[in-house]
CSV table of C-alpha atoms in Angstrom, one decimal:
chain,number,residue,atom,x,y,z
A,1,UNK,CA,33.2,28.5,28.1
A,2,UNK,CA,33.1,29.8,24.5
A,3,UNK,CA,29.6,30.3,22.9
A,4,UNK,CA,29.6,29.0,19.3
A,5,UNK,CA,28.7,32.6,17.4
A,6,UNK,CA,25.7,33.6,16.2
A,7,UNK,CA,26.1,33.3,12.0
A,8,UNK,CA,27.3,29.5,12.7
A,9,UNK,CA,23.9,28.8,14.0
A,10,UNK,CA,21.7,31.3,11.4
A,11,UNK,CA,23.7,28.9,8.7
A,12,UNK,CA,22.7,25.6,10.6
A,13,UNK,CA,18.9,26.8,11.0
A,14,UNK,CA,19.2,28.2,7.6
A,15,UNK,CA,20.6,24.5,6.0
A,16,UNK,CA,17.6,22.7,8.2
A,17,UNK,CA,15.4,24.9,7.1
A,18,UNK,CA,16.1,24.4,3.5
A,19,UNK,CA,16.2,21.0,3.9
A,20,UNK,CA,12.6,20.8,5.3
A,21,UNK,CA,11.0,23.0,2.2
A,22,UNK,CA,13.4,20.3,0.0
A,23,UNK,CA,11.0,17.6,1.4
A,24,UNK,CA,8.1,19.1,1.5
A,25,UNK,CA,8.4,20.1,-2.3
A,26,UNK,CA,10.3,16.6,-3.5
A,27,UNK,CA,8.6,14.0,-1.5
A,28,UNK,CA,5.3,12.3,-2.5
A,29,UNK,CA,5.0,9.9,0.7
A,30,UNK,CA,2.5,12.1,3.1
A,31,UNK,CA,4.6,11.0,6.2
A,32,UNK,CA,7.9,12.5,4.7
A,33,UNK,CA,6.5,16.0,4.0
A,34,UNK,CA,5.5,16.1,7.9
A,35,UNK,CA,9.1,15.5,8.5
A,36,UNK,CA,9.8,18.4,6.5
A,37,UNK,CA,7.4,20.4,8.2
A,38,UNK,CA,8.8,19.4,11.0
A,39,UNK,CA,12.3,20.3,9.5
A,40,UNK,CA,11.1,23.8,9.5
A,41,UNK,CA,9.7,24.4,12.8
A,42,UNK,CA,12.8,22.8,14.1
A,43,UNK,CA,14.6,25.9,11.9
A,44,UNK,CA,12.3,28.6,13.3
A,45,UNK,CA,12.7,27.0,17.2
A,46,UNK,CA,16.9,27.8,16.8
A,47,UNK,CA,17.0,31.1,15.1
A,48,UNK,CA,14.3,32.1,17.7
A,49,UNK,CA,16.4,30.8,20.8
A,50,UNK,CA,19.4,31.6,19.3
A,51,UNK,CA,18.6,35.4,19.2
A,52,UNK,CA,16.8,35.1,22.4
A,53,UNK,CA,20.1,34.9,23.7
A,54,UNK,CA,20.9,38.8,23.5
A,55,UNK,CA,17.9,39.2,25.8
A,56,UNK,CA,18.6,36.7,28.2
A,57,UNK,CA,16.3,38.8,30.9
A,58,UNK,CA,13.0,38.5,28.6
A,59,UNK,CA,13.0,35.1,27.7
A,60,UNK,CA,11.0,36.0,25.0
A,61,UNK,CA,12.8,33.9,22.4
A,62,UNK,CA,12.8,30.6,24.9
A,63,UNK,CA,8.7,30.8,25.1
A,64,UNK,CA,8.1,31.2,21.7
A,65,UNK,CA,9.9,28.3,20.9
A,66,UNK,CA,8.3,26.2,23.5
A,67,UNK,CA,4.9,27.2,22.1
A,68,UNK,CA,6.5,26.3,18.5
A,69,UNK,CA,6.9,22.8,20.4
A,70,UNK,CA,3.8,21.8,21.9
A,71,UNK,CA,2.0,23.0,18.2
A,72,UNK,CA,4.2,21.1,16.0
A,73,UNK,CA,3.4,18.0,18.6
A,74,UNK,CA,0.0,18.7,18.6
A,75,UNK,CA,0.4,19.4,14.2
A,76,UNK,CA,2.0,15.8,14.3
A,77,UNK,CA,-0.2,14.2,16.0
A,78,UNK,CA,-3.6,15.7,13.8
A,79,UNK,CA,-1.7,14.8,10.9
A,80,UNK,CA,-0.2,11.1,11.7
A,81,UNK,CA,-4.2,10.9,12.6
A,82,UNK,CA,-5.2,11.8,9.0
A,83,UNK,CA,-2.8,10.1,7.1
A,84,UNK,CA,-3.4,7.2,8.9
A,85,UNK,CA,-7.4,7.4,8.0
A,86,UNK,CA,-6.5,8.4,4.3
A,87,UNK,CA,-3.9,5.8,4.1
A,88,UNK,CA,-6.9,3.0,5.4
A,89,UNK,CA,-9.4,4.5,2.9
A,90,UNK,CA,-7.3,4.7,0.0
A,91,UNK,CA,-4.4,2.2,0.3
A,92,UNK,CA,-1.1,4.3,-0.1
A,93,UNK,CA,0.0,7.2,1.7
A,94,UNK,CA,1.9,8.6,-1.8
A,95,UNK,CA,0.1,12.0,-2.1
A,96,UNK,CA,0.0,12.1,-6.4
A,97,UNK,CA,-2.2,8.4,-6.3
A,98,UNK,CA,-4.3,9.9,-3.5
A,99,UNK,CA,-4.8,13.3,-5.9
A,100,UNK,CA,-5.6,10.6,-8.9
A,101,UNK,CA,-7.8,7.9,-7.2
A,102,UNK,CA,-10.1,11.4,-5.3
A,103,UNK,CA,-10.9,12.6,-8.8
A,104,UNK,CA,-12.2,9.6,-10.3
């Protein structure tokens, strides 16, 4: 079995990550700039099992990435919480009305 090499996978993690920062930077709607961020953990998780896989005895790069996991899960699920609460208060979940209607 051939292994797909290592600077094909950097470039995906690097496009995903760039993607994610895209969002996070473009979009106004709160829940799409949490898919960004999740974008960008979901970068970090493959570069970081990807080059685990020159120390396959550690497993360093594997465990990292599963504690990546369970605290984007537990980021998404804080976060879905508060938008949900600030979407009820205010009415919209577009973060440039929730900037204008908090100053006033």
């Amino acid at each position: 079995m051939e292994q797909v090499p290592l600077e094909h996978i950097l470039m995906l993690a690097a496009v995903l990550f760039s993607l994610g920062v895209l969002a996070v930077i473009t979009k106004r709607h709160a829940v799409v700039v949490l898919m960004g961020i999740e974008l960008i953990f979901n970068a970090a998780n493959l570069n970081l099992v990807a080059f685990s896989r020159y120390d396959p005895v550690l497993l360093q790069g594997q465990m990292f990435s599963l504690f990546v996991i369970v605290v984007a899960a537990a980021e998404a699920a804080v976060a879905l919480a508060v938008v949900l609460r600030v979407y009820q208060h205010f009415k919209t979940a577009n973060l440039n009305q929730i900037g204008e209607n908090s100053k006033s």
